[in-house]
DNA sequence: TCTGGGGTCCTAGGACCC
DNA sequence: TCTGGGGTCCTAGGACCC
């Protein structure tokens, strides 16, 4: 059996751990650049605030209702996520991390679990995360990932302290399928939902009862058939516990790309500003690569114009380079990225967004030659340089030591985050103070 | 004035090549 | 009337997820 543990309203919950007076009050957290609402407390949902709503449109109503608003604080959320995962890994060695606030747990073969009963075990997971980290969760348990997602969704209807649902029998599975609207099934999005409803498929049960050939024809071929089988209890989605098992710096299998993109605080026209941004994103992506013990063969530079402006024409412009050898060296990658950027930029165009994707990933350390023709000795020196740079930045904070091309900091292209909470858990200067 | 970011997988047309 | 075909690379975009 597979359990899905989901921290609902995770970012809001993280803020509440350090500001408990916000318990029971409406709270929202904004996306990067203070753009959209991406996490909402139950109270904020009840007031009608929608996922993804633009902040500048919601602001008057947020003020009117006295909603507490936070810019996103990813250093805090990432650290809290690691704490949750540490607790989960005490319940099973096989944890498949799906996102910052969700993980699948393989409970098959857990003797304690069999002894205590699935329901009690799932409840214990929920209670322990709450006690040790202070983050509320819901737990759904079922034979497949898709059914575990479905169980998790239904579990959230329970009162906060009982958000656990196990689908062990055929009766329980069918009852759950019948109670789930087709639009709420994992893998059915805004395009397929209306199409299926038009064909008379209103619930997950209706879909599970359809024929395989019908599903293949109307639901994106093999992807739809996989979903249909999972709903019927047949495992089609791999359980991949590699992410948590890997030591930091060891190669992480399963990952195909690393991206860093940002919208600008203001549209940018100058090559100087764009190149600072691209150099900064490249160095952040390269850091992530090294953290995962990977090197990249392919680099893509992206520039985006105003995607909300009327009119046609491409909104994103990309340029791809295939590197002669895979690398995770920030300096080498910045050099290549800026060269491509120069080809991509059209003078006078206002860009709203830029980014870098590193793909064609392979475990680091396989390359014997540098793309710039460095000797083996020079290559080793550069790798040591990167290791020291990462160590310094880990100790003294991101960007303490960086390449000159990333600029002096505090530039107009950087986004807004005007309402960020403190780095309670990752900065000595901002530790949470408890006064007696 | 102000509309996120990071992933995966798939499709389609044009350029180019043999 | 008839105007190869198959492969790759490149760019762009659609669909889904969190």
Short mmCIF file of C-alpha atoms (C1' of nucleotides) in Angstrom, two decimals:
data_model
loop_
_atom_site.label_atom_id
_atom_site.label_comp_id
_atom_site.label_asym_id
_atom_site.label_seq_id
_atom_site.Cartn_x
_atom_site.Cartn_y
_atom_site.Cartn_z
CA UNK A 1 0.00 0.00 0.00
CA UNK A 2 1.09 3.56 -0.75
CA UNK A 3 0.49 6.54 1.54
CA UNK A 4 0.41 10.11 0.27
CA UNK A 5 1.31 12.61 2.97
CA UNK A 6 0.33 16.14 1.94
CA UNK A 7 0.93 19.30 3.97
CA UNK A 8 -2.12 21.32 2.93
CA UNK A 9 -1.57 25.09 2.76
CA UNK A 10 2.08 24.31 3.46
CA UNK A 11 3.55 27.81 3.13
CA UNK A 12 0.85 29.29 5.36
CA UNK A 13 1.48 26.51 7.90
CA UNK A 14 5.22 27.34 7.89
CA UNK A 15 4.49 30.99 8.67
CA UNK A 16 2.09 29.99 11.44
CA UNK A 17 4.68 27.81 13.17
CA UNK A 18 6.64 30.98 13.94
CA UNK A 19 3.65 33.29 14.36
CA UNK A 20 1.10 31.15 16.21
CA UNK A 21 -1.16 34.15 16.71
CA UNK A 22 -2.10 33.68 13.03
CA UNK A 23 -3.79 30.36 13.84
CA UNK A 24 -7.49 30.60 12.92
CA UNK A 25 -7.00 33.84 10.97
CA UNK A 26 -6.94 34.37 7.19
CA UNK A 27 -3.39 34.21 5.79
CA UNK A 28 -2.02 34.08 2.23
CA UNK A 29 1.49 33.65 0.78
CA UNK A 30 2.47 35.24 -2.54
CA UNK A 31 4.56 33.82 -5.37
CA UNK A 32 7.94 35.21 -6.37
CA UNK A 33 7.85 38.87 -7.32
CA UNK A 34 4.74 39.21 -5.12
CA UNK A 35 2.78 38.16 -8.21
CA UNK A 36 0.05 35.67 -7.30
CA UNK A 37 -1.61 34.01 -4.30
CA UNK A 38 -0.08 30.53 -4.09
CA UNK A 39 -0.92 29.40 -0.56
CA UNK A 40 -4.11 30.21 1.32
CA UNK A 41 -5.29 29.29 4.78
CA UNK A 42 -8.74 27.67 5.04
CA UNK A 43 -10.04 31.00 6.34
CA UNK A 44 -8.71 32.82 3.25
CA UNK A 45 -10.26 30.18 0.98
CA UNK A 46 -13.58 30.66 2.74
CA UNK A 47 -13.37 34.40 1.98
CA UNK A 48 -13.20 33.49 -1.72
CA UNK A 49 -9.51 34.04 -2.51
CA UNK A 50 -8.50 31.77 -5.39
CA UNK A 51 -5.31 29.85 -6.11
CA UNK A 52 -3.14 31.80 -8.54
CA UNK A 53 -5.14 35.02 -8.24
CA UNK A 54 -3.01 38.08 -9.17
CA UNK A 55 -2.03 39.96 -6.02
CA UNK A 56 -2.54 43.42 -7.52
CA UNK A 57 -6.18 42.52 -8.24
CA UNK A 58 -6.83 40.85 -4.87
CA UNK A 59 -5.11 43.52 -2.77
CA UNK A 60 -8.15 45.75 -2.04
CA UNK A 61 -10.19 42.74 -0.84
CA UNK A 62 -7.26 41.37 1.17
CA UNK A 63 -6.99 44.71 3.00
CA UNK A 64 -10.72 44.93 3.46
CA UNK A 65 -10.80 41.52 5.20
CA UNK A 66 -7.60 42.11 7.18
CA UNK A 67 -5.87 39.11 5.60
CA UNK A 68 -2.22 38.60 6.61
CA UNK A 69 -0.04 38.61 3.48
CA UNK A 70 3.49 37.20 3.14
CA UNK A 71 6.01 37.23 0.30
CA UNK A 72 7.35 33.73 -0.23
CA UNK A 73 10.28 32.71 1.98
CA UNK A 74 11.69 29.65 0.23
CA UNK A 75 14.68 29.31 2.56
CA UNK A 76 12.19 28.78 5.41
CA UNK A 77 9.84 26.48 3.46
CA UNK A 78 12.70 24.36 2.13
CA UNK A 79 14.09 23.88 5.61
CA UNK A 80 10.68 22.99 7.06
CA UNK A 81 10.16 20.54 4.20
CA UNK A 82 13.41 18.76 5.08
CA UNK A 83 12.22 18.46 8.68
CA UNK A 84 8.95 16.89 7.58
CA UNK A 85 10.79 14.41 5.33
CA UNK A 86 13.10 13.45 8.17
CA UNK A 87 10.08 12.50 10.27
CA UNK A 88 8.48 10.59 7.38
CA UNK A 89 11.66 8.57 6.82
CA UNK A 90 11.28 7.20 10.37
CA UNK A 91 8.10 5.46 9.27
CA UNK A 92 9.45 3.72 6.15
CA UNK A 93 12.79 3.62 4.35
CA UNK A 94 11.01 4.18 1.05
CA UNK A 95 9.99 7.82 0.66
CA UNK A 96 9.26 9.15 -2.85
CA UNK A 97 9.40 12.95 -2.64
CA UNK A 98 6.87 14.41 -5.04
CA UNK A 99 7.09 18.12 -4.23
CA UNK A 100 8.09 20.50 -1.45
CA UNK A 101 4.94 19.62 0.49
CA UNK A 102 4.05 16.07 -0.60
CA UNK A 103 5.63 12.64 -0.42
CA UNK A 104 4.56 9.10 -1.21
CA UNK A 105 5.48 6.43 1.35
CA UNK A 106 5.73 2.74 0.48
CA UNK A 107 4.08 0.93 3.38
CA UNK A 108 4.26 -2.54 1.84
CA UNK A 109 6.21 -4.93 3.99
CA UNK A 110 6.13 -2.73 7.08
CA UNK A 111 5.58 -5.23 9.88
CA UNK A 112 4.66 -2.64 12.49
CA UNK A 113 2.19 -1.22 10.04
CA UNK A 114 0.56 -4.61 9.53
CA UNK A 115 0.39 -5.18 13.29
CA UNK A 116 -1.08 -1.82 14.19
CA UNK A 117 -3.38 -1.56 11.19
CA UNK A 118 -3.03 0.88 8.33
CA UNK A 119 -5.40 3.39 9.81
CA UNK A 120 -3.53 3.64 13.12
CA UNK A 121 -0.19 3.81 11.30
CA UNK A 122 -1.35 6.64 9.04
CA UNK A 123 -2.72 8.46 12.07
CA UNK A 124 0.64 8.05 13.83
CA UNK A 125 2.43 9.59 10.82
CA UNK A 126 0.10 12.57 10.90
CA UNK A 127 0.41 13.07 14.66
CA UNK A 128 4.19 12.77 14.68
CA UNK A 129 4.71 15.36 11.93
CA UNK A 130 2.36 17.69 13.81
CA UNK A 131 4.18 17.20 17.13
CA UNK A 132 7.76 17.29 15.88
CA UNK A 133 7.54 19.94 13.16
CA UNK A 134 4.25 21.73 13.87
CA UNK A 135 2.94 21.22 10.34
CA UNK A 136 -0.57 19.78 9.77
CA UNK A 137 -0.92 17.08 7.12
CA UNK A 138 -3.50 14.81 5.54
CA UNK A 139 -2.73 11.16 4.77
CA UNK A 140 -4.36 9.03 2.05
CA UNK A 141 -3.53 5.33 1.78
CA UNK A 142 -4.38 3.15 -1.23
CA UNK A 143 -2.93 0.54 -3.62
CA UNK A 144 -1.71 3.07 -6.26
CA UNK A 145 -0.38 6.61 -6.29
CA UNK A 146 -3.41 7.95 -8.14
CA UNK A 147 -5.78 6.33 -5.62
CA UNK A 148 -3.63 7.59 -2.71
CA UNK A 149 -3.99 11.13 -4.12
CA UNK A 150 -7.72 10.62 -4.33
CA UNK A 151 -7.89 9.28 -0.75
CA UNK A 152 -5.83 12.24 0.44
CA UNK A 153 -8.28 14.67 -1.14
CA UNK A 154 -11.22 13.02 0.60
CA UNK A 155 -9.31 12.89 3.91
CA UNK A 156 -9.10 16.67 3.90
CA UNK A 157 -12.85 16.87 4.42
CA UNK A 158 -12.37 15.46 7.93
CA UNK A 159 -11.77 17.68 10.96
CA UNK A 160 -8.09 18.75 11.16
CA UNK A 161 -7.04 16.13 13.72
CA UNK A 162 -8.52 13.20 11.78
CA UNK A 163 -7.40 13.81 8.23
CA UNK A 164 -6.61 10.20 7.35
CA UNK A 165 -8.34 7.90 4.85
CA UNK A 166 -7.44 4.31 3.93
CA UNK A 167 -8.83 2.64 0.81
CA UNK A 168 -8.15 -1.03 1.52
CA UNK A 169 -11.23 -2.86 0.23
CA UNK A 170 -13.05 -2.85 -3.12
CA UNK A 171 -16.07 -1.25 -1.44
CA UNK A 172 -13.98 1.57 -0.01
CA UNK A 173 -12.31 2.16 -3.38
CA UNK A 174 -15.61 2.37 -5.27
CA UNK A 175 -17.18 4.62 -2.65
CA UNK A 176 -14.21 6.98 -2.95
CA UNK A 177 -14.30 6.94 -6.76
CA UNK A 178 -18.02 7.76 -6.74
CA UNK A 179 -17.51 10.71 -4.40
CA UNK A 180 -14.77 12.29 -6.52
CA UNK A 181 -15.66 14.73 -9.29
CA UNK A 182 -13.79 14.00 -12.51
CA UNK A 183 -12.09 17.43 -12.38
CA UNK A 184 -10.54 16.48 -9.02
CA UNK A 185 -8.77 13.40 -10.36
CA UNK A 186 -4.97 13.68 -10.47
CA UNK A 187 -4.05 14.09 -14.15
CA UNK A 188 -7.37 15.60 -15.29
CA UNK A 189 -6.83 19.30 -15.85
CA UNK A 190 -8.76 22.28 -17.19
CA UNK A 191 -8.86 20.93 -20.75
CA UNK A 192 -9.89 17.32 -20.19
CA UNK A 193 -12.41 17.95 -17.38
CA UNK A 194 -15.04 19.76 -19.52
CA UNK A 195 -14.46 17.33 -22.39
CA UNK A 196 -15.10 14.31 -20.15
CA UNK A 197 -18.15 15.89 -18.52
CA UNK A 198 -19.55 16.55 -21.97
CA UNK A 199 -19.19 12.83 -22.67
CA UNK A 200 -21.14 11.97 -19.51
CA UNK A 201 -18.13 11.16 -17.32
CA UNK A 202 -18.94 13.07 -14.13
CA UNK A 203 -17.00 11.16 -11.48
CA UNK A 204 -13.84 9.12 -11.10
CA UNK A 205 -16.07 6.02 -10.93
CA UNK A 206 -17.55 6.84 -14.36
CA UNK A 207 -14.04 6.99 -15.81
CA UNK A 208 -12.95 3.76 -14.13
CA UNK A 209 -15.96 2.02 -15.67
CA UNK A 210 -15.26 3.25 -19.19
CA UNK A 211 -13.60 0.85 -21.64
CA UNK A 212 -9.86 0.94 -22.19
CA UNK A 213 -10.28 1.71 -25.89
CA UNK A 214 -12.58 4.65 -25.13
CA UNK A 215 -10.06 6.03 -22.66
CA UNK A 216 -7.21 5.56 -25.12
CA UNK A 217 -9.17 7.47 -27.77
CA UNK A 218 -10.40 10.36 -25.61
CA UNK A 219 -7.75 10.85 -22.95
CA UNK A 220 -4.40 11.39 -24.61
CA UNK A 221 -3.52 7.79 -25.52
CA UNK A 222 -1.07 5.95 -23.26
CA UNK A 223 -1.13 8.69 -20.62
CA UNK A 224 -4.89 8.30 -20.19
CA UNK A 225 -4.75 4.50 -20.09
CA UNK A 226 -2.14 4.69 -17.32
CA UNK A 227 -4.42 6.94 -15.30
CA UNK A 228 -7.43 4.66 -15.92
CA UNK A 229 -5.51 1.57 -14.76
CA UNK A 230 -4.27 3.34 -11.63
CA UNK A 231 -7.87 4.22 -10.73
CA UNK A 232 -8.73 0.52 -11.09
CA UNK A 233 -5.98 -0.41 -8.64
CA UNK A 234 -3.28 -1.46 -11.09
CA UNK A 235 0.11 0.17 -10.44
CA UNK A 236 1.43 2.07 -13.47
CA UNK A 237 3.36 4.95 -11.89
CA UNK A 238 6.77 3.95 -10.56
CA UNK A 239 7.61 4.34 -6.92
CA UNK A 240 10.99 6.11 -6.94
CA UNK A 241 12.54 6.53 -3.48
CA UNK A 242 15.93 7.63 -4.87
CA UNK A 243 15.51 11.30 -4.07
CA UNK A 244 15.69 10.93 -0.30
CA UNK A 245 18.06 7.96 -0.24
CA UNK A 246 20.77 9.90 -2.07
CA UNK A 247 23.41 11.65 0.02
CA UNK A 248 23.88 15.34 -0.74
CA UNK A 249 26.30 15.69 -3.67
CA UNK A 250 25.60 12.16 -4.88
CA UNK A 251 24.02 11.83 -8.30
CA UNK A 252 20.24 12.09 -8.20
CA UNK A 253 18.72 9.81 -10.83
CA UNK A 254 15.40 10.64 -12.43
CA UNK A 255 16.08 14.33 -12.86
CA UNK A 256 16.27 15.52 -16.47
CA UNK A 257 16.75 19.24 -16.16
CA UNK A 258 17.42 22.14 -13.81
CA UNK A 259 15.82 25.51 -14.51
CA UNK A 260 16.14 28.95 -13.01
CA UNK A 261 13.83 31.64 -14.42
CA UNK A 262 12.46 34.86 -12.96
CA UNK A 263 10.14 37.66 -13.91
CA UNK A 264 11.74 41.08 -13.51
CA UNK A 265 10.57 43.75 -11.09
CA UNK A 266 10.53 46.07 -14.16
CA UNK A 267 10.78 45.25 -17.88
CA UNK A 268 14.43 45.35 -18.98
CA UNK A 269 15.90 46.59 -22.26
CA UNK A 270 19.62 46.93 -21.62
CA UNK A 271 22.04 44.15 -22.41
CA UNK A 272 23.92 44.96 -19.21
CA UNK A 273 20.91 44.25 -17.00
CA UNK A 274 19.89 41.15 -18.98
CA UNK A 275 23.38 39.70 -18.80
CA UNK A 276 23.55 40.23 -15.01
CA UNK A 277 20.24 38.43 -14.68
CA UNK A 278 21.25 35.54 -16.96
CA UNK A 279 24.61 35.19 -15.19
CA UNK A 280 22.83 35.12 -11.83
CA UNK A 281 20.31 32.47 -12.97
CA UNK A 282 23.11 30.42 -14.54
CA UNK A 283 25.12 30.42 -11.33
CA UNK A 284 22.07 29.40 -9.28
CA UNK A 285 21.27 26.56 -11.68
CA UNK A 286 24.93 25.43 -11.63
CA UNK A 287 24.88 25.38 -7.81
CA UNK A 288 21.84 23.17 -7.90
CA UNK A 289 23.57 20.89 -10.39
CA UNK A 290 26.57 20.49 -8.08
CA UNK A 291 24.31 19.90 -5.09
CA UNK A 292 22.84 16.94 -6.97
CA UNK A 293 26.24 15.71 -8.14
CA UNK A 294 25.35 16.32 -11.80
CA UNK A 295 26.85 17.95 -14.87
CA UNK A 296 25.01 19.32 -17.93
CA UNK A 297 25.58 18.81 -21.64
CA UNK A 298 22.99 21.30 -22.84
CA UNK A 299 22.28 24.90 -21.86
CA UNK A 300 19.19 26.85 -22.90
CA UNK A 301 18.87 30.61 -22.49
CA UNK A 302 15.34 32.01 -22.39
CA UNK A 303 14.03 35.57 -22.79
CA UNK A 304 10.34 36.34 -22.35
CA UNK A 305 8.36 39.37 -23.50
CA UNK A 306 5.03 40.47 -22.00
CA UNK A 307 2.84 37.37 -22.17
CA UNK A 308 -0.30 39.39 -21.37
CA UNK A 309 0.16 41.91 -24.18
CA UNK A 310 -2.39 41.54 -27.00
CA UNK A 311 -1.19 40.47 -30.42
CA UNK A 312 0.51 37.43 -31.82
CA UNK A 313 4.09 36.29 -32.15
CA UNK A 314 6.24 34.23 -29.82
CA UNK A 315 6.34 35.30 -26.18
CA UNK A 316 9.47 33.36 -25.38
CA UNK A 317 12.72 33.22 -27.30
CA UNK A 318 15.17 30.45 -26.60
CA UNK A 319 18.66 29.59 -27.74
CA UNK A 320 20.18 26.17 -27.13
CA UNK A 321 23.87 25.23 -26.95
CA UNK A 322 25.20 21.71 -26.82
CA UNK A 323 28.45 21.71 -24.87
CA UNK A 324 31.40 19.61 -26.01
CA UNK A 325 31.72 18.15 -22.50
CA UNK A 326 29.29 18.06 -19.60
CA UNK A 327 30.14 20.59 -16.90
CA UNK A 328 28.82 22.12 -13.69
CA UNK A 329 31.44 24.88 -13.60
CA UNK A 330 29.71 28.22 -13.01
CA UNK A 331 32.34 30.22 -14.90
CA UNK A 332 32.22 28.03 -17.99
CA UNK A 333 28.41 27.97 -18.02
CA UNK A 334 28.13 31.75 -17.59
CA UNK A 335 30.53 32.25 -20.50
CA UNK A 336 28.41 30.10 -22.79
CA UNK A 337 25.12 31.57 -21.56
CA UNK A 338 26.19 35.18 -22.18
CA UNK A 339 27.47 34.30 -25.63
CA UNK A 340 24.04 32.87 -26.50
CA UNK A 341 22.27 35.79 -24.86
CA UNK A 342 24.10 38.19 -27.16
CA UNK A 343 22.66 36.34 -30.19
CA UNK A 344 19.18 36.26 -28.70
CA UNK A 345 18.65 39.87 -27.62
CA UNK A 346 16.83 42.18 -30.03
CA UNK A 347 17.75 45.81 -29.42
CA UNK A 348 14.90 47.94 -28.11
CA UNK A 349 12.74 44.99 -27.01
CA UNK A 350 11.39 45.10 -23.46
CA UNK A 351 11.91 41.75 -21.76
CA UNK A 352 9.81 40.74 -18.77
CA UNK A 353 11.52 37.49 -17.93
CA UNK A 354 14.75 35.58 -18.40
CA UNK A 355 15.97 32.15 -17.48
CA UNK A 356 18.41 29.32 -17.94
CA UNK A 357 17.77 25.57 -18.26
CA UNK A 358 20.51 22.97 -17.88
CA UNK A 359 19.70 19.58 -19.38
CA UNK A 360 21.36 16.53 -20.85
CA UNK A 361 22.38 15.72 -17.28
CA UNK A 362 24.87 13.08 -16.28
CA UNK A 363 26.69 12.22 -13.05
CA UNK A 364 29.54 14.68 -12.49
CA UNK A 365 33.16 13.66 -12.77
CA UNK A 366 32.88 11.62 -15.97
CA UNK A 367 34.44 14.29 -18.18
CA UNK A 368 38.19 13.95 -18.53
CA UNK A 369 38.60 17.19 -20.47
CA UNK A 370 37.36 20.71 -19.96
CA UNK A 371 35.44 22.39 -22.75
CA UNK A 372 37.99 25.20 -22.60
CA UNK A 373 40.88 22.83 -23.04
CA UNK A 374 42.02 22.84 -19.45
CA UNK A 375 44.49 20.15 -18.43
CA UNK A 376 43.45 17.45 -15.99
CA UNK A 377 45.23 19.38 -13.26
CA UNK A 378 43.49 22.65 -14.11
CA UNK A 379 40.18 20.81 -14.24
CA UNK A 380 40.73 19.50 -10.75
CA UNK A 381 41.63 22.99 -9.53
CA UNK A 382 38.42 24.41 -10.98
CA UNK A 383 36.39 21.68 -9.29
CA UNK A 384 38.03 22.50 -5.98
CA UNK A 385 37.30 26.17 -6.56
CA UNK A 386 33.58 25.36 -7.07
CA UNK A 387 33.54 23.18 -3.95
CA UNK A 388 35.04 26.01 -1.87
CA UNK A 389 32.67 28.56 -3.35
CA UNK A 390 29.70 26.34 -2.45
CA UNK A 391 31.08 25.78 1.07
CA UNK A 392 31.53 29.52 1.67
CA UNK A 393 28.06 30.33 0.39
CA UNK A 394 26.53 27.53 2.46
CA UNK A 395 28.20 28.95 5.56
CA UNK A 396 27.79 32.70 5.03
CA UNK A 397 24.69 32.85 2.83
CA UNK A 398 23.93 32.59 -0.89
CA UNK A 399 25.84 35.03 -3.09
CA UNK A 400 28.51 35.87 -0.50
CA UNK A 401 31.13 34.81 -3.04
CA UNK A 402 30.05 35.05 -6.67
CA UNK A 403 31.13 35.71 -10.22
CA UNK A 404 31.54 39.36 -11.20
CA UNK A 405 29.16 38.90 -14.17
CA UNK A 406 26.23 38.47 -11.76
CA UNK A 407 26.49 42.15 -10.86
CA UNK A 408 26.55 44.13 -7.64
CA UNK A 409 23.14 43.14 -6.28
CA UNK A 410 19.99 45.13 -5.56
CA UNK A 411 19.26 45.83 -9.22
CA UNK A 412 16.00 46.86 -10.85
CA UNK A 413 15.58 43.52 -12.59
CA UNK A 414 15.30 41.77 -9.24
CA UNK A 415 11.73 41.05 -8.22
CA UNK A 416 9.72 42.38 -5.33
CA UNK A 417 9.33 40.57 -2.03
CA UNK A 418 8.17 43.31 0.25
CA UNK A 419 6.42 41.25 2.92
CA UNK A 420 8.81 38.45 3.73
CA UNK A 421 9.01 36.88 7.17
CA UNK A 422 12.34 36.25 8.91
CA UNK A 423 14.77 33.42 8.07
CA UNK A 424 13.84 31.83 11.40
CA UNK A 425 15.73 28.58 10.85
CA UNK A 426 18.57 29.28 8.41
CA UNK A 427 20.22 32.54 9.55
CA UNK A 428 21.87 33.06 12.96
CA UNK A 429 20.91 36.74 12.89
CA UNK A 430 17.23 35.96 12.44
CA UNK A 431 16.67 33.07 14.85
CA UNK A 432 13.27 32.97 16.43
CA UNK A 433 13.34 34.72 19.80
CA UNK A 434 11.28 33.23 22.64
CA UNK A 435 10.68 35.55 25.56
CA UNK A 436 9.45 34.26 28.88
"C1'" DT B 1 2.39 50.48 -12.43
"C1'" DC B 2 1.14 45.57 -10.81
"C1'" DT B 3 -0.44 38.63 -13.46
"C1'" DG B 4 5.15 32.74 -10.14
"C1'" DG B 5 8.44 29.18 -10.86
"C1'" DG B 6 9.98 24.48 -11.58
"C1'" DG B 7 9.15 20.26 -13.51
"C1'" DT B 8 7.55 16.25 -17.19
"C1'" DC B 9 5.95 14.63 -21.56
"C1'" DC B 10 4.12 15.26 -26.12
"C1'" DT B 11 3.24 17.45 -30.80
"C1'" DA B 12 4.01 20.08 -34.94
"C1'" DG B 13 6.09 22.72 -38.59
"C1'" DG B 14 10.17 24.40 -40.99
"C1'" DA B 15 14.99 23.92 -42.30
"C1'" DC B 16 18.23 21.00 -43.74
"C1'" DC B 17 20.37 16.74 -45.16
"C1'" DC B 18 21.08 12.46 -47.87
"C1'" DT C 1 -2.27 13.34 -64.50
"C1'" DC C 2 2.45 13.37 -62.17
"C1'" DT C 3 6.01 17.03 -58.55
"C1'" DG C 4 10.57 10.96 -53.35
"C1'" DG C 5 10.84 10.00 -48.55
"C1'" DG C 6 12.95 9.58 -44.31
"C1'" DG C 7 15.69 11.37 -40.74
"C1'" DT C 8 17.43 15.05 -37.47
"C1'" DC C 9 17.60 19.46 -35.34
"C1'" DC C 10 15.44 23.61 -33.93
"C1'" DT C 11 11.80 26.42 -32.03
"C1'" DA C 12 7.40 26.98 -30.11
"C1'" DG C 13 3.60 25.63 -27.74
"C1'" DG C 14 0.09 22.62 -25.28
"C1'" DA C 15 -1.17 19.77 -21.49
"C1'" DC C 16 -0.55 18.25 -16.97
"C1'" DC C 17 1.39 18.54 -12.01
"C1'" DC C 18 2.93 21.06 -7.53
#
